[in-house]
Amino acid sequence: MAASTGDRSAHFPAIEKKFGQPMRYWFDLLTQLGDAKYAEQIALLREGHGFSQAHANAVVMQHRGSTTSRRHSTVDELLESLGAEHALLTRKIFAAITKKYPKLELVVAWNQPMLKQGNDYIIGVSASKNHLTIGPWGNDVISVFEKDLAGLDTNKKTIKVPIDWKVNGALLCRLVKYRLDELG
């Protein structure tokens, strides 16, 4: 539930069950640290009490006043926050893909725009100051398409494209097809 809604408190029942203390106990423990930094608060819960990173983060961030991990409710709201050039290129990327694959759903996941099919993510985009990072999902997708990606900055899982990139819809659709074929 927390992953899809972003509601940090969705973790709380599992935390209370696993650690046998009400949430007030954990919040009071963090209050006793005074103005400790985020890393110190996380360390207290992880190292001192055996919390997972996800549970520690949920408690610490709630304690700090952030009740949700979601920054944007809709894709349009997210794109508006990117700036005109970044938003335009992102829209062109998704338009090129959805022209061929109209059944893919454009969603916000991990505070990034992503295309998915059912419960499976297909491809996403992340904006940085001077470029976009395209994240095609799939095993070894970057190495499989290494020759097609020549001239672009890649690593094991992502492709960086400059803001003035001329969208290569054919390439994007081949990346998507690879993922869809992988899913069967």
Short mmCIF file of C-alpha atoms in Angstrom, two decimals:
data_model
loop_
_atom_site.label_atom_id
_atom_site.label_comp_id
_atom_site.label_asym_id
_atom_site.label_seq_id
_atom_site.Cartn_x
_atom_site.Cartn_y
_atom_site.Cartn_z
CA MET A 1 0.00 0.00 0.00
CA ALA A 2 2.72 2.52 0.87
CA ALA A 3 4.44 2.08 -2.46
CA SER A 4 1.34 2.82 -4.50
CA THR A 5 -0.20 5.56 -2.37
CA GLY A 6 2.95 7.14 -1.01
CA ASP A 7 1.36 7.22 2.45
CA ARG A 8 4.17 6.69 4.93
CA SER A 9 1.76 5.65 7.68
CA ALA A 10 0.84 2.56 5.65
CA HIS A 11 4.06 1.04 7.07
CA PHE A 12 3.04 1.65 10.67
CA PRO A 13 0.89 -1.46 11.35
CA ALA A 14 3.73 -3.71 10.18
CA ILE A 15 6.24 -1.77 12.31
CA GLU A 16 4.05 -2.03 15.41
CA LYS A 17 3.51 -5.74 14.85
CA LYS A 18 7.16 -6.54 14.16
CA PHE A 19 8.70 -4.46 16.95
CA GLY A 20 5.91 -4.68 19.57
CA GLN A 21 5.75 -0.96 20.30
CA PRO A 22 3.17 1.67 19.32
CA MET A 23 4.30 4.34 16.86
CA ARG A 24 4.30 6.93 19.66
CA TYR A 25 7.23 5.02 21.19
CA TRP A 26 9.32 5.39 18.01
CA PHE A 27 8.44 9.05 17.55
CA ASP A 28 9.34 9.76 21.19
CA LEU A 29 12.67 7.96 20.67
CA LEU A 30 13.44 10.24 17.72
CA THR A 31 12.38 13.31 19.73
CA GLN A 32 14.95 12.36 22.39
CA LEU A 33 17.68 12.73 19.74
CA GLY A 34 16.90 16.45 19.61
CA ASP A 35 17.93 18.10 16.35
CA ALA A 36 19.78 15.04 15.06
CA LYS A 37 20.29 14.79 11.34
CA TYR A 38 18.36 12.40 9.12
CA ALA A 39 21.27 9.94 8.91
CA GLU A 40 21.57 9.78 12.70
CA GLN A 41 17.85 9.14 13.08
CA ILE A 42 17.94 6.40 10.45
CA ALA A 43 20.99 4.83 12.13
CA LEU A 44 19.23 4.75 15.49
CA LEU A 45 16.34 2.76 14.04
CA ARG A 46 18.35 0.55 11.69
CA GLU A 47 21.39 -0.22 13.80
CA GLY A 48 19.85 0.15 17.23
CA HIS A 49 16.55 -1.58 16.59
CA GLY A 50 16.87 -3.66 13.42
CA PHE A 51 14.57 -1.60 11.18
CA SER A 52 14.72 -2.01 7.41
CA GLN A 53 15.60 1.11 5.42
CA ALA A 54 11.99 1.45 4.22
CA HIS A 55 10.54 1.28 7.73
CA ALA A 56 13.19 3.57 9.21
CA ASN A 57 12.64 6.10 6.44
CA ALA A 58 8.86 6.01 6.92
CA VAL A 59 9.18 6.71 10.65
CA VAL A 60 11.89 9.36 10.33
CA MET A 61 10.19 11.23 7.51
CA GLN A 62 6.79 11.15 9.27
CA HIS A 63 8.52 12.43 12.41
CA ARG A 64 10.03 15.24 10.32
CA GLY A 65 6.58 16.20 9.02
CA SER A 66 6.54 14.50 5.62
CA THR A 67 3.50 12.25 5.53
CA THR A 68 3.83 11.11 1.94
CA SER A 69 6.62 10.13 -0.41
CA ARG A 70 4.56 11.39 -3.34
CA ARG A 71 5.51 14.78 -4.68
CA HIS A 72 3.05 14.83 -7.58
CA SER A 73 -0.48 13.51 -7.84
CA THR A 74 -0.65 13.39 -11.64
CA VAL A 75 1.72 13.04 -14.57
CA ASP A 76 0.72 16.49 -15.83
CA GLU A 77 1.55 18.02 -12.45
CA LEU A 78 4.93 16.26 -12.48
CA LEU A 79 5.70 17.40 -16.03
CA GLU A 80 4.75 20.99 -15.21
CA SER A 81 7.34 20.93 -12.43
CA LEU A 82 10.15 20.00 -14.83
CA GLY A 83 10.40 23.17 -16.85
CA ALA A 84 9.30 23.71 -20.44
CA GLU A 85 12.18 22.04 -22.33
CA HIS A 86 12.33 18.98 -20.09
CA ALA A 87 8.55 18.56 -20.14
CA LEU A 88 8.37 18.91 -23.92
CA LEU A 89 11.07 16.29 -24.53
CA THR A 90 9.49 13.94 -21.98
CA ARG A 91 6.10 14.30 -23.69
CA LYS A 92 7.69 13.62 -27.10
CA ILE A 93 9.38 10.48 -25.77
CA PHE A 94 6.15 9.08 -24.35
CA ALA A 95 4.15 10.17 -27.42
CA ALA A 96 6.52 8.27 -29.71
CA ILE A 97 6.07 5.14 -27.62
CA THR A 98 2.32 5.35 -27.02
CA LYS A 99 1.68 5.97 -30.71
CA LYS A 100 2.79 2.38 -31.31
CA TYR A 101 1.76 1.01 -27.89
CA PRO A 102 -1.42 2.92 -26.94
CA LYS A 103 -2.43 0.47 -24.21
CA LEU A 104 0.54 1.37 -22.03
CA GLU A 105 -0.43 3.46 -19.03
CA LEU A 106 1.47 6.64 -18.15
CA VAL A 107 1.83 6.89 -14.37
CA VAL A 108 3.90 8.53 -11.66
CA ALA A 109 6.13 5.99 -9.88
CA TRP A 110 9.06 6.86 -7.63
CA ASN A 111 8.21 10.47 -8.42
CA GLN A 112 9.07 9.91 -12.10
CA PRO A 113 6.87 9.47 -15.18
CA MET A 114 6.72 5.82 -16.24
CA LEU A 115 4.89 3.70 -18.74
CA LYS A 116 3.54 0.43 -17.44
CA GLN A 117 1.49 -2.51 -18.59
CA GLY A 118 -0.62 -3.93 -15.79
CA ASN A 119 1.72 -4.19 -12.81
CA ASP A 120 4.90 -4.20 -14.89
CA TYR A 121 7.00 -1.12 -15.60
CA ILE A 122 8.19 -0.74 -19.17
CA ILE A 123 10.16 2.52 -19.41
CA GLY A 124 10.60 5.70 -17.41
CA VAL A 125 12.20 9.12 -17.66
CA SER A 126 14.01 11.22 -15.10
CA ALA A 127 14.92 14.90 -15.54
CA SER A 128 18.27 16.40 -14.58
CA LYS A 129 19.57 19.91 -15.12
CA ASN A 130 21.01 19.41 -18.61
CA HIS A 131 19.61 16.08 -19.77
CA LEU A 132 16.95 13.42 -19.40
CA THR A 133 17.71 9.91 -18.28
CA ILE A 134 15.65 7.20 -19.94
CA GLY A 135 15.28 4.02 -17.93
CA PRO A 136 14.12 1.08 -20.02
CA TRP A 137 13.15 -1.85 -17.83
CA GLY A 138 14.42 -5.28 -18.74
CA ASN A 139 17.32 -7.64 -18.29
CA ASP A 140 20.47 -6.53 -20.11
CA VAL A 141 18.48 -4.13 -22.31
CA ILE A 142 21.34 -1.63 -22.60
CA SER A 143 23.87 -4.26 -23.64
CA VAL A 144 21.42 -5.85 -26.09
CA PHE A 145 20.95 -2.48 -27.83
CA GLU A 146 24.55 -1.28 -27.41
CA LYS A 147 25.07 -0.63 -31.14
CA ASP A 148 21.74 1.21 -31.46
CA LEU A 149 22.68 3.41 -28.50
CA ALA A 150 26.10 4.40 -29.88
CA GLY A 151 26.62 8.11 -29.45
CA LEU A 152 24.43 8.30 -26.36
CA ASP A 153 25.74 8.26 -22.81
CA THR A 154 24.73 4.92 -21.26
CA ASN A 155 25.42 2.87 -18.18
CA LYS A 156 24.13 -0.58 -17.14
CA LYS A 157 20.50 0.51 -16.78
CA THR A 158 19.97 3.97 -18.26
CA ILE A 159 20.44 6.21 -21.26
CA LYS A 160 21.20 9.94 -20.98
CA VAL A 161 19.89 12.17 -23.73
CA PRO A 162 20.52 15.91 -24.09
CA ILE A 163 17.59 18.28 -23.84
CA ASP A 164 17.84 19.01 -27.58
CA TRP A 165 17.74 15.29 -28.48
CA LYS A 166 15.77 14.51 -31.63
CA VAL A 167 13.51 11.75 -30.35
CA ASN A 168 14.29 8.43 -31.99
CA GLY A 169 10.85 6.86 -31.80
CA ALA A 170 11.91 3.71 -33.63
CA LEU A 171 14.67 3.06 -31.08
CA LEU A 172 12.37 3.76 -28.14
CA CYS A 173 9.77 1.36 -29.53
CA ARG A 174 12.40 -1.37 -29.97
CA LEU A 175 13.39 -0.92 -26.31
CA VAL A 176 9.75 -1.18 -25.29
CA LYS A 177 9.17 -4.23 -27.49
CA TYR A 178 12.17 -5.93 -25.88
CA ARG A 179 10.61 -5.41 -22.43
CA LEU A 180 7.15 -6.51 -23.55
CA ASP A 181 8.61 -9.66 -25.17
CA GLU A 182 10.52 -10.34 -21.97
CA LEU A 183 7.29 -10.16 -19.97
CA GLY A 184 5.65 -12.58 -22.38
#
